[in-house]
Short mmCIF file of C-alpha atoms and ligand atoms in Angstrom, two decimals:
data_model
loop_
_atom_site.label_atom_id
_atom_site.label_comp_id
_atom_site.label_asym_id
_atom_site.label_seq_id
_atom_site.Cartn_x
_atom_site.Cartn_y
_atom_site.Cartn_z
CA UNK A 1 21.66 87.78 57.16
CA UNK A 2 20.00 84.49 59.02
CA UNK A 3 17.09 85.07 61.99
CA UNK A 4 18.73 82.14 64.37
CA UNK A 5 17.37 80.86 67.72
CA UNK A 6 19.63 79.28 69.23
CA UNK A 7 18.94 76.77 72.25
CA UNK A 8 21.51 75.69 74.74
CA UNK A 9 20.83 72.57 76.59
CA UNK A 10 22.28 71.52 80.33
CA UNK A 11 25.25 69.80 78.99
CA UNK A 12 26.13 72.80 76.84
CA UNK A 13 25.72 75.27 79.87
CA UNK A 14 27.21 72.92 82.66
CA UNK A 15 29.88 75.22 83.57
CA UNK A 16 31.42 78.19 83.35
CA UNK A 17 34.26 77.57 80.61
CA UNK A 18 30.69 75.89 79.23
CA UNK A 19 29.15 79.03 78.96
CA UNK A 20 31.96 81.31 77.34
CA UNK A 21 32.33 78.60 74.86
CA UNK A 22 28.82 79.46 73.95
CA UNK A 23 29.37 82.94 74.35
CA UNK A 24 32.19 82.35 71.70
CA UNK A 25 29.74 80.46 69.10
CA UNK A 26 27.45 83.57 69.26
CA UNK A 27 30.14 85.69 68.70
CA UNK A 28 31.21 83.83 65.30
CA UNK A 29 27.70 84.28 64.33
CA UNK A 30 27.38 87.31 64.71
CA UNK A 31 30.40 87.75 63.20
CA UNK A 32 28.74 85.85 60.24
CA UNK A 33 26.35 88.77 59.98
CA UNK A 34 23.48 86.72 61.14
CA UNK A 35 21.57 87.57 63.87
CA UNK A 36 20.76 85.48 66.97
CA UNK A 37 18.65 84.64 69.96
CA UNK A 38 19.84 82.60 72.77
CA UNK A 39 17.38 80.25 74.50
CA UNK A 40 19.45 78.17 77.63
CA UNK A 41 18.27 75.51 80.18
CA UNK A 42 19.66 75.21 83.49
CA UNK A 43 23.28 74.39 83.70
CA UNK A 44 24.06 70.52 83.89
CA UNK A 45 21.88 68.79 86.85
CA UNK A 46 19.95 71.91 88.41
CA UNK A 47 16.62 71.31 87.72
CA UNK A 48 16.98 67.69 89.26
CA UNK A 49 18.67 69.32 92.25
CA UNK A 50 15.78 71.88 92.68
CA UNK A 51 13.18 68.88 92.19
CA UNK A 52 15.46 67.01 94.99
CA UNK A 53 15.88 70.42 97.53
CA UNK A 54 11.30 70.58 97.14
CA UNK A 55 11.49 66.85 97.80
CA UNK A 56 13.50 67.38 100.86
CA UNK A 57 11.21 69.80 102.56
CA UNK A 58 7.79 68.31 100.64
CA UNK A 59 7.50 65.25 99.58
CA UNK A 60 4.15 66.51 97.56
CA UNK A 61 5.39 69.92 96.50
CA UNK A 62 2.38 72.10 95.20
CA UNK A 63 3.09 72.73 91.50
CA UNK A 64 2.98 76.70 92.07
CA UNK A 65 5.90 76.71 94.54
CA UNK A 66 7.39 74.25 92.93
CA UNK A 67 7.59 76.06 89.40
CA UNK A 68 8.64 79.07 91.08
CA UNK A 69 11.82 77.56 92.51
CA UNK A 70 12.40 75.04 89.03
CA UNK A 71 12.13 78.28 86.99
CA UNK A 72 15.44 79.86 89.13
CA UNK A 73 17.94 77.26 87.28
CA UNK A 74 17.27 78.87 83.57
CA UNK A 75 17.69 82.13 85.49
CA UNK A 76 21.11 81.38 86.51
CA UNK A 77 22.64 80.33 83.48
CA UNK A 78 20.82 82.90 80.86
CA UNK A 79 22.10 85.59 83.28
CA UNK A 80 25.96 83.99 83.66
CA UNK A 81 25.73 83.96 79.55
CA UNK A 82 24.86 87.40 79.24
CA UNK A 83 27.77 88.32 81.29
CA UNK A 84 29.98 86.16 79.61
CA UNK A 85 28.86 88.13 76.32
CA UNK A 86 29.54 91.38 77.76
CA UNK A 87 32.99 90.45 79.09
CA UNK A 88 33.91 89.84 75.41
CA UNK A 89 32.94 92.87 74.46
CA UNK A 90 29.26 91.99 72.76
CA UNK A 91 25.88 93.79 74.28
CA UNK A 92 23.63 91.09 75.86
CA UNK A 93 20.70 91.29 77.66
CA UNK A 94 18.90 88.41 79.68
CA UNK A 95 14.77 87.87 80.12
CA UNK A 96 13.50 85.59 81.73
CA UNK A 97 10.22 84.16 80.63
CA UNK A 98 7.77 86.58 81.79
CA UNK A 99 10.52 89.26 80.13
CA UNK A 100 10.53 87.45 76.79
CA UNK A 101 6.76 87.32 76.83
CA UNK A 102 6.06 83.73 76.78
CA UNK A 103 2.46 83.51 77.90
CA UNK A 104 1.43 80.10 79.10
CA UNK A 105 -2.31 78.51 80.05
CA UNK A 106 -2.20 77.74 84.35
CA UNK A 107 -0.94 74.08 83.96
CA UNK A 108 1.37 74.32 86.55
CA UNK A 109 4.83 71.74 85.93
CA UNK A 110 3.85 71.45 82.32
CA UNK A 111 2.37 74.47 80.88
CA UNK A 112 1.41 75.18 77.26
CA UNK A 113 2.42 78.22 75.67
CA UNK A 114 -0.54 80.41 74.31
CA UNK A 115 1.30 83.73 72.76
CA UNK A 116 3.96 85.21 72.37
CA UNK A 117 4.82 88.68 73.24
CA UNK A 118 7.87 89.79 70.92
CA UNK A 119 8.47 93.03 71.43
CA UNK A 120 11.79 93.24 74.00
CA UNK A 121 12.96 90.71 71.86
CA UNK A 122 12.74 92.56 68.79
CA UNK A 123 13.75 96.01 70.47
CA UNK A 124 16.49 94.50 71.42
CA UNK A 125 17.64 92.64 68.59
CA UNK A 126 16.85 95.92 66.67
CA UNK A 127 19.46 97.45 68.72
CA UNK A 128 22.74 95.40 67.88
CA UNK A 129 21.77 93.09 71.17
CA UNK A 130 21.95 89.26 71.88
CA UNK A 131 18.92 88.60 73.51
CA UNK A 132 19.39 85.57 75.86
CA UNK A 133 16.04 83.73 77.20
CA UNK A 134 15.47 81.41 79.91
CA UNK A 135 14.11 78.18 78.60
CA UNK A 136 11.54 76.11 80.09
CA UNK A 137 9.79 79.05 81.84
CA UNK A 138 6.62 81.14 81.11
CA UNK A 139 3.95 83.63 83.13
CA UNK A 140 -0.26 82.59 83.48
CA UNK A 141 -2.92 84.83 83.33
CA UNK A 142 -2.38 85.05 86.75
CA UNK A 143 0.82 86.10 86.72
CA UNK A 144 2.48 82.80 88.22
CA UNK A 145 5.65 81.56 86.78
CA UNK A 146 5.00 78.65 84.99
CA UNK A 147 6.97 75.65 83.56
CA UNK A 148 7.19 73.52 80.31
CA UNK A 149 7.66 70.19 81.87
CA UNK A 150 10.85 68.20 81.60
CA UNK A 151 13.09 68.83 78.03
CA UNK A 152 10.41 72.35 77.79
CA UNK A 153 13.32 74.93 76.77
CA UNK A 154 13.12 73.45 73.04
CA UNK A 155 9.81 74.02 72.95
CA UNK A 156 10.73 77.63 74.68
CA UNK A 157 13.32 77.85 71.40
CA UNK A 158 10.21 77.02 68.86
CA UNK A 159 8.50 79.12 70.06
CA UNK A 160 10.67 82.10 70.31
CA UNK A 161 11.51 81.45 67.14
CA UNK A 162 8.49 81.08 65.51
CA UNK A 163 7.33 84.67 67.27
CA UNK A 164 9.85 86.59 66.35
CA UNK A 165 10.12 84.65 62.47
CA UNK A 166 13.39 83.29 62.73
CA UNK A 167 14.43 81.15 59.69
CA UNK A 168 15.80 78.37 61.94
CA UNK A 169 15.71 76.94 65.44
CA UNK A 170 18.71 75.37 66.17
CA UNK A 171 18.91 73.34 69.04
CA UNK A 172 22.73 72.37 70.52
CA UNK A 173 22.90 69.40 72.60
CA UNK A 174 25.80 66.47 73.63
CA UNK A 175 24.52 64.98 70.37
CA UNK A 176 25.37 66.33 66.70
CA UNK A 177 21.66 65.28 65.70
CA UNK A 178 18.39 62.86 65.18
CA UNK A 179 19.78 59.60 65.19
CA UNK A 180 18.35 56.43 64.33
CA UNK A 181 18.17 55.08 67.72
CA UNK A 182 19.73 56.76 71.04
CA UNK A 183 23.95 56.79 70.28
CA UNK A 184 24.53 55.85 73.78
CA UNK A 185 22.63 52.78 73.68
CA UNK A 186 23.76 52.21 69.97
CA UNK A 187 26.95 52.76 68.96
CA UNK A 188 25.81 51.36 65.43
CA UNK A 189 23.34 54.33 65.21
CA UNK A 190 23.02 55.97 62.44
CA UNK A 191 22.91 60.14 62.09
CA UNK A 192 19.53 61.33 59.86
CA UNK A 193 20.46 64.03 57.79
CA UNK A 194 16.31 65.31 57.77
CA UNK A 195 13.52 63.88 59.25
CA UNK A 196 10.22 65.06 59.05
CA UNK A 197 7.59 66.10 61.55
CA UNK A 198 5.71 63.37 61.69
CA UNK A 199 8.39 60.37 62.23
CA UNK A 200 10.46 62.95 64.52
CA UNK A 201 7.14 63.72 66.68
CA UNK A 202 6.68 60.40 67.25
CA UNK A 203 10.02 59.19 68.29
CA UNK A 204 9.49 62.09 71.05
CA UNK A 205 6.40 60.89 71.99
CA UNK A 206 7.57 57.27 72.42
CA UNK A 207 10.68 58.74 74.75
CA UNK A 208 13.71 59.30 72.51
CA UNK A 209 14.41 62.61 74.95
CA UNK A 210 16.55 64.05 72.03
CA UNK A 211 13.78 67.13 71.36
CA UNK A 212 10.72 67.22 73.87
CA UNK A 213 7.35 66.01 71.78
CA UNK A 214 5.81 69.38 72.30
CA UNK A 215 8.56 71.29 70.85
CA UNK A 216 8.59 69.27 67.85
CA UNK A 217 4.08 69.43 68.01
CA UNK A 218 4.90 72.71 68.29
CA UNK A 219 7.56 73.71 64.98
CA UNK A 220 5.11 71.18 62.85
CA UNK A 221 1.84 73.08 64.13
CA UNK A 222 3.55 76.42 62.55
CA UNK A 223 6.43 75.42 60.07
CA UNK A 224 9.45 76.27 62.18
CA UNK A 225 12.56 74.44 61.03
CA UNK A 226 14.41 72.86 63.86
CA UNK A 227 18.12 71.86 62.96
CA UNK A 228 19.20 69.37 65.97
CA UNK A 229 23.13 69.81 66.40
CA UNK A 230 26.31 69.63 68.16
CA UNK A 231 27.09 72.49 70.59
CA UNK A 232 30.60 70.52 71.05
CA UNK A 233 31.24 70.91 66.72
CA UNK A 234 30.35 72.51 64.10
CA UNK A 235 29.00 69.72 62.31
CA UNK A 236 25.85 69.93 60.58
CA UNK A 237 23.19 67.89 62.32
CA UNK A 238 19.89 67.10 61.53
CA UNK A 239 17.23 69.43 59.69
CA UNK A 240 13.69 68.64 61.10
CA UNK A 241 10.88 69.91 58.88
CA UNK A 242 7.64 69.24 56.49
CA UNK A 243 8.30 66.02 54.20
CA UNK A 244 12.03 66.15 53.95
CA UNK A 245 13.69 64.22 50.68
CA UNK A 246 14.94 61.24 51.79
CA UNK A 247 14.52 57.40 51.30
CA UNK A 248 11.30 55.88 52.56
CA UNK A 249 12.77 53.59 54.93
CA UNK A 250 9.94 51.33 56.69
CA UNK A 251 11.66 52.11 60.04
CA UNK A 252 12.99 55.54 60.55
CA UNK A 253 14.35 55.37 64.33
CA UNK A 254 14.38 53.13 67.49
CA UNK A 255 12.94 54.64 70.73
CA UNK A 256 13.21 53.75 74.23
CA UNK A 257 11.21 54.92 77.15
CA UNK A 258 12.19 53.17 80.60
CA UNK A 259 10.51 55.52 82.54
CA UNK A 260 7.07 53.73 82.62
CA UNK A 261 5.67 50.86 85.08
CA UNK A 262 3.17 48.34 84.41
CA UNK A 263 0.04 47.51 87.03
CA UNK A 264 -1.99 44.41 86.44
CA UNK A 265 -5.13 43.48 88.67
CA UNK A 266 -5.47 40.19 89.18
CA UNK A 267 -8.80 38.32 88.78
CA UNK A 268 -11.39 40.92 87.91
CA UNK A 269 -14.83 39.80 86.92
CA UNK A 270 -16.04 39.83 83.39
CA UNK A 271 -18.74 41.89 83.39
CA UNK A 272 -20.29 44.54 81.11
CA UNK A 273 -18.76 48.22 82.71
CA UNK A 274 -16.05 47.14 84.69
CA UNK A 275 -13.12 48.57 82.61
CA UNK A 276 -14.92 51.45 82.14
CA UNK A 277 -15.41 52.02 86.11
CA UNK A 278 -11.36 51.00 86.67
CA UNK A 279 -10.18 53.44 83.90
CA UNK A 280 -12.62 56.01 85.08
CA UNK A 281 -11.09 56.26 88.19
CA UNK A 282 -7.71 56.18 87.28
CA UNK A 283 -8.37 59.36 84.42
CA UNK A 284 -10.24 61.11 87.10
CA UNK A 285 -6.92 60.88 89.43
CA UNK A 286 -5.05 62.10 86.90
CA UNK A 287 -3.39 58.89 86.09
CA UNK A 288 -2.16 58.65 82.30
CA UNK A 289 -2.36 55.30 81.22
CA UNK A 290 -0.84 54.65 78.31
CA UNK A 291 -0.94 51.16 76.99
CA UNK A 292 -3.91 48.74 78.83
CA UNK A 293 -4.39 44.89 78.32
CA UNK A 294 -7.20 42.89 78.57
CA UNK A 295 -6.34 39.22 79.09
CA UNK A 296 -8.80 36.32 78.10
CA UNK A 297 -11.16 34.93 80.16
CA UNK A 298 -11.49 32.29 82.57
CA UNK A 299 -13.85 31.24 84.77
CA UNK A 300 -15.31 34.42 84.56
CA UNK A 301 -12.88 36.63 85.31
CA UNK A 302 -10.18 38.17 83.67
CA UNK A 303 -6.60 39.93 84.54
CA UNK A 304 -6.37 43.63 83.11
CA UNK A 305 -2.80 45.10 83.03
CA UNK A 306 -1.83 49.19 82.19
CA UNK A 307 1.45 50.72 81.45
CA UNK A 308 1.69 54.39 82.97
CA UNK A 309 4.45 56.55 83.74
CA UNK A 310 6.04 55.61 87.08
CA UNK A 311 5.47 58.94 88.99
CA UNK A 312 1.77 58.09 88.76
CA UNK A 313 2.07 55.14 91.01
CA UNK A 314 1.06 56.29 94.15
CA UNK A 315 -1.68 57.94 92.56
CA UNK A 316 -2.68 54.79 90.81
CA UNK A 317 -2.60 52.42 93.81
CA UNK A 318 -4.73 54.87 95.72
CA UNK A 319 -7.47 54.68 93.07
CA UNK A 320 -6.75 50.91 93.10
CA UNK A 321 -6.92 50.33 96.79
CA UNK A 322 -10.87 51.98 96.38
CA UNK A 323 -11.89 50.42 93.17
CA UNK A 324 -10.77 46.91 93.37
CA UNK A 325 -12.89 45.90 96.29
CA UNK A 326 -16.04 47.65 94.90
CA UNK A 327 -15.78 45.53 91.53
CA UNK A 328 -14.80 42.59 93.42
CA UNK A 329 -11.22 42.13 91.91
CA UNK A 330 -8.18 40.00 94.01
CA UNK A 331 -5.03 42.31 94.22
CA UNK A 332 -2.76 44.34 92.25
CA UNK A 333 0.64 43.43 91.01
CA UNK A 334 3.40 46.15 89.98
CA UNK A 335 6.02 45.60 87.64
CA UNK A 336 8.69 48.57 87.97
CA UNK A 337 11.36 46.85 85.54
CA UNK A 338 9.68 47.48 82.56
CA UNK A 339 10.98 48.84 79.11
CA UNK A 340 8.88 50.58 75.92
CA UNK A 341 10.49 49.96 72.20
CA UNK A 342 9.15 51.48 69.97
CA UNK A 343 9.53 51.10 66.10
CA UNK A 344 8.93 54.25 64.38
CA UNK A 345 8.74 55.21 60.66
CA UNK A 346 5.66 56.99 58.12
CA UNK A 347 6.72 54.18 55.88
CA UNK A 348 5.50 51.83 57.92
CA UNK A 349 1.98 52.56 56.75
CA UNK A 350 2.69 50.72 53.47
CA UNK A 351 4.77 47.98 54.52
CA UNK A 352 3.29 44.47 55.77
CA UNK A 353 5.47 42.60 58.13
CA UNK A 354 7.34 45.00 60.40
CA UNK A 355 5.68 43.39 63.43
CA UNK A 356 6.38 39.92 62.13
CA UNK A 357 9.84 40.71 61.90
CA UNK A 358 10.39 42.63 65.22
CA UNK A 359 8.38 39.81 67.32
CA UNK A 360 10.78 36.93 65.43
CA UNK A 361 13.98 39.36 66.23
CA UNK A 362 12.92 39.72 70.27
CA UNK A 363 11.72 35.59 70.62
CA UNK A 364 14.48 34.18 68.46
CA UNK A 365 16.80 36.57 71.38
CA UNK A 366 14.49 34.96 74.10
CA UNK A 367 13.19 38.13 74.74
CA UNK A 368 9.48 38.20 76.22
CA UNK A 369 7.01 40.55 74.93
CA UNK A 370 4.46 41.55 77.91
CA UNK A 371 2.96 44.09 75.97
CA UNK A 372 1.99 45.66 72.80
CA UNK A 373 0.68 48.76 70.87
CA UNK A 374 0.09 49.90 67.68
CA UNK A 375 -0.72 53.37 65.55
CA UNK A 376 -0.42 53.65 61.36
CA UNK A 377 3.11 54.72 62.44
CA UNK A 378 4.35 53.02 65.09
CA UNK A 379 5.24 49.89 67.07
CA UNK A 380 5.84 49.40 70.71
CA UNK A 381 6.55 46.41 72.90
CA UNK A 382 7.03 46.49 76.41
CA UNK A 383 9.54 44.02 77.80
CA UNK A 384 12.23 43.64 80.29
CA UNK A 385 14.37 46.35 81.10
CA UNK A 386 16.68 44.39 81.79
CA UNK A 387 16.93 43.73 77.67
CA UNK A 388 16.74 47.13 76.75
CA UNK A 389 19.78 47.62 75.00
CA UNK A 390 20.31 44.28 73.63
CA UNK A 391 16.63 44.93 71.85
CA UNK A 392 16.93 47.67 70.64
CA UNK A 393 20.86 46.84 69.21
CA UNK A 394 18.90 43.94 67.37
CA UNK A 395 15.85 45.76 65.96
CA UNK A 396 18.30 48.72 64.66
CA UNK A 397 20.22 45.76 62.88
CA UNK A 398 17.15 43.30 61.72
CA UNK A 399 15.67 46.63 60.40
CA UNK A 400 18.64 47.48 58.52
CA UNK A 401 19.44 50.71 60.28
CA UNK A 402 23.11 49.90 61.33
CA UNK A 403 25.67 52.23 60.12
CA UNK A 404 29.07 51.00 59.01
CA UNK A 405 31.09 52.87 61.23
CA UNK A 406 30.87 52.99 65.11
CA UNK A 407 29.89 56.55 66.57
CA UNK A 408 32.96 57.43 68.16
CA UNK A 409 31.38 60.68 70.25
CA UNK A 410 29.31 58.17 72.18
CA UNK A 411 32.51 56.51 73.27
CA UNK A 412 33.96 59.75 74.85
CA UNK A 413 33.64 60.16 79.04
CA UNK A 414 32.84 63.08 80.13
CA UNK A 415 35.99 64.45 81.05
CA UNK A 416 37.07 63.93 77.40
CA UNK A 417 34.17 66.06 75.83
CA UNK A 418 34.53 68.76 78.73
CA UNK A 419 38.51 69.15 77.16
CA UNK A 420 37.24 68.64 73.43
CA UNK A 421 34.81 72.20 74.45
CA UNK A 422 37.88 73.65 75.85
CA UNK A 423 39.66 73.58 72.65
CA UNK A 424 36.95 75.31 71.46
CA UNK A 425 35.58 72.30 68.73
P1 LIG B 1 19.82 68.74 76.42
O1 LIG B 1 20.12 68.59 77.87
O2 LIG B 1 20.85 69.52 75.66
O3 LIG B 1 18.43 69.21 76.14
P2 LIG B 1 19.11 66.01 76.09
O4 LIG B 1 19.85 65.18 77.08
O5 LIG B 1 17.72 66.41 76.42
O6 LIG B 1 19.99 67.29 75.78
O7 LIG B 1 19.11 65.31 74.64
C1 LIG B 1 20.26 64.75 74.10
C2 LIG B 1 20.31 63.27 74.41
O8 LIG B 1 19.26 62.60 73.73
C3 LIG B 1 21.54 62.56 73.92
O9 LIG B 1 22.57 62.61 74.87
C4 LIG B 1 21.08 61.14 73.62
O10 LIG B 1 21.53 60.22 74.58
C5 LIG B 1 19.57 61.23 73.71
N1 LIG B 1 18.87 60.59 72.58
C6 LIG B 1 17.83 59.73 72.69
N2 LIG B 1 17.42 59.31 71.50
C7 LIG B 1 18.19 59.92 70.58
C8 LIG B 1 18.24 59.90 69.15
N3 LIG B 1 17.39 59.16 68.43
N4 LIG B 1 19.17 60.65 68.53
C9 LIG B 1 20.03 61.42 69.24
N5 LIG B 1 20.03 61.48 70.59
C10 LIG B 1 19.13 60.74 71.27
N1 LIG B 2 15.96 72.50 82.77
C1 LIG B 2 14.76 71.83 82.34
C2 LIG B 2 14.91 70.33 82.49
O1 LIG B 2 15.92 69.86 82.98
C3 LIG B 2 14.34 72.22 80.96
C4 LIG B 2 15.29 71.78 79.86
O2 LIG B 2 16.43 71.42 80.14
O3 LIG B 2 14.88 71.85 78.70
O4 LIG B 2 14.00 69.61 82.17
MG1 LIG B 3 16.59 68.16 76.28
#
């Protein structure tokens, strides 16, 4: 007999034949003998449609309200899977977050998780019942429903699994695993049979949306095994976990993130605590810079430019509008087109060269570089995004990542995987 959490994603849940073809998966493992959990996210587009319906009525939402109506999309679909269970003759039971016991700090619209309460869980496993939980959601000391932030009902699945001691998380999406670089912008991608922790946490962090980066924090933080697969097949997929055996490539995986924009300031004066007084004020409203560059230079002054993610603008300009006057700056420029590719691999560490090689791949492709950052692990670039998938396609190849074969799912519409699920695959 297996513990297994299983997580649903949008895609899987999207609609209702959706749902009692993952009513039908638990029921063959259960017929397996194993016993199983269901975590689910909102079905298909919900939670963008909730975030579009606050919009509508506030442009500036408070994050309280705003959880409280996000969290009502997981509640649809965990309850429509219960029932779908029951019609097929299986006990179910839904909970939604506060239910399942997923205690979270007060950090409204992207909460952490603190503890887990297992005990309905348990009780009802104990008694011959599919538990189904709603992702993404979880109750403050307060009381307040709180959420996970965007992607949070894999961490939800980690974390149900790793209260209740399951021996895997398994995590169904449109994908059938980790892949070298995002299928859909790759068809030469290449599926990882493992990856560990480390390379995996990091290709979250630098936007491959595959598993959210706290999910994957998360399983590493207490040694829960997360197998990535393909609620559409029963394919295995990828096995995420502590230092899996496979080659030490120098580059395990491509990631893209186009959902940052870069500010530069034009013309700010070289003087000792300057930066510090800019990127004080932007911290202090809230804005999370990620990469910043310092220019040369000239005459005494000096442009400084900062990626961030692009829902921070307004808050950014705002700070701006204050602070450049003050230091005696000219203006501020925005560049919304922007792309982050990121080279990721723990082999790096040991291997001279990879930045060599990925600069001569993007300017031999006349592709500018505006940007760039480095850790032991990892490499990103910010350029056009415009070039996004042409850089990445040449990376995955001048890093010898291409497969042999093109990945045929990727080529499917949507209509074609919605009749593959109805044939049950
Ligand atoms: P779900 O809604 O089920 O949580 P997501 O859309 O969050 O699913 O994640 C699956 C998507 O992740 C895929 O459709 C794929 O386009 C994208 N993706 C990005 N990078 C990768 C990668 N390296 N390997 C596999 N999928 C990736
Ligand atoms: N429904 C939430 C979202 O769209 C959580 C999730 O899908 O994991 O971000
Ligand atoms: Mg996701």
């Amino acid at each position: 007999m297996t513990l297994i959490v299983a997580k649903f994603g949008g895609t899987s849940v999207a609609s209702p034949e959706r749902i009692k073809n993952v009513a039908k998966r638990l029921a063959r493992m259960k017929e397996n003998g194993d016993k199983v959990v269901a975590v689910v996210s909102a079905m298909g587009k919900t939670t963008d449609e909730l975030m579009g319906l606050a919009n509508a009525v506030n442009t500036n939402p408070p994050a309280r309200e705003l959880d409280r109506l996000l969290s009502t999309g997981e509640q649809v679909s965990m309850t429509l899977l219960a029932l779908s269970l029951e019609s097929m003759g299986l006990r179910a039971m839904s909970f939604t977050g506060r239910q399942a016991g997923i205690e979270t700090n007060g950090t409204h619209n992207k909460a952490r998780i603190v503890k887990v309460h297992n005990e309905r869980i348990l009780n009802a496993l104990e008694a011959d019942i599919i538990p189904v939980v709603a992702g993404f959601q979880g109750i403050d000391a307060n009381g307040d429903i709180t959420t996970l932030g965007r992607g949070g009902s894999d961490t939800t699945a980690v974390a149900v699994a790793w209260g209740i001691g399951a021996d895997v998380c398994e995590i169904y999406s449109d994908v059938d695993g980790v892949y070298t670089t995002d299928p859909r912008i790759a068809p030469r991608a290449r599926k990882l049979n493992e990856i560990s922790y480390d390379d995996m946490l990091e290709l979250s962090s630098a936007g491959s949306g595959v598993l959210q980066s706290r999910a994957v924090e998360f399983a590493k933080k207490w040694g829960v095994v997360i197998h990535s697969r393909s609620a559409f097949s029963d394919a295995p997929g990828t096995y995420i976990k502590e230092d899996p055996k496979m080659e030490e490539a120098v580059i395990t995986g491509i990631a893209h993130d186009t959902s940052e924009i870069k500010v530069t300031i034009r013309h700010v004066p070289d003087a000792v605590g300057v930066a510090a007084k800019v990127f004080s004020a932007l911290a202090a409203n809230m804005v999370n810079m990620d990469m910043i560059i310092q220019n040369t230079s000239r005459d005494g002054a000096t442009d400084i430019s900062f990626t961030c993610p692009a829902s921070d603008l307004a808050r950014a300009r705002e700070t701006l509008d204050v602070i450049i006057p003050e230091i005696g700056a000219d203006s501020v420029d925005v560049e919304e087109d922007i792309a982050k590719i990121s080279l990721v691999g723990t082999g790096m560490k040991s291997s001279p060269g990879v930045s060599a090689l990925a600069f001569r791949t993007l300017g031999e492709n006349n592709i500018n570089i505006m940007a760039i950052s480095t850790s032991p692990i990892r490499l990103s670039m910010v350029i056009d995004s415009a070039e996004t998938q042409r850089a990445v396609q040449l990376l995955h190849t001048a890093f010898d990542l291409d497969s042999d074969s093109i990945f045929e799912e990727t080529q499917l519409s949507a209509e074609e995987i919605a009749a593959k699920m109805a044939k049950g695959r």
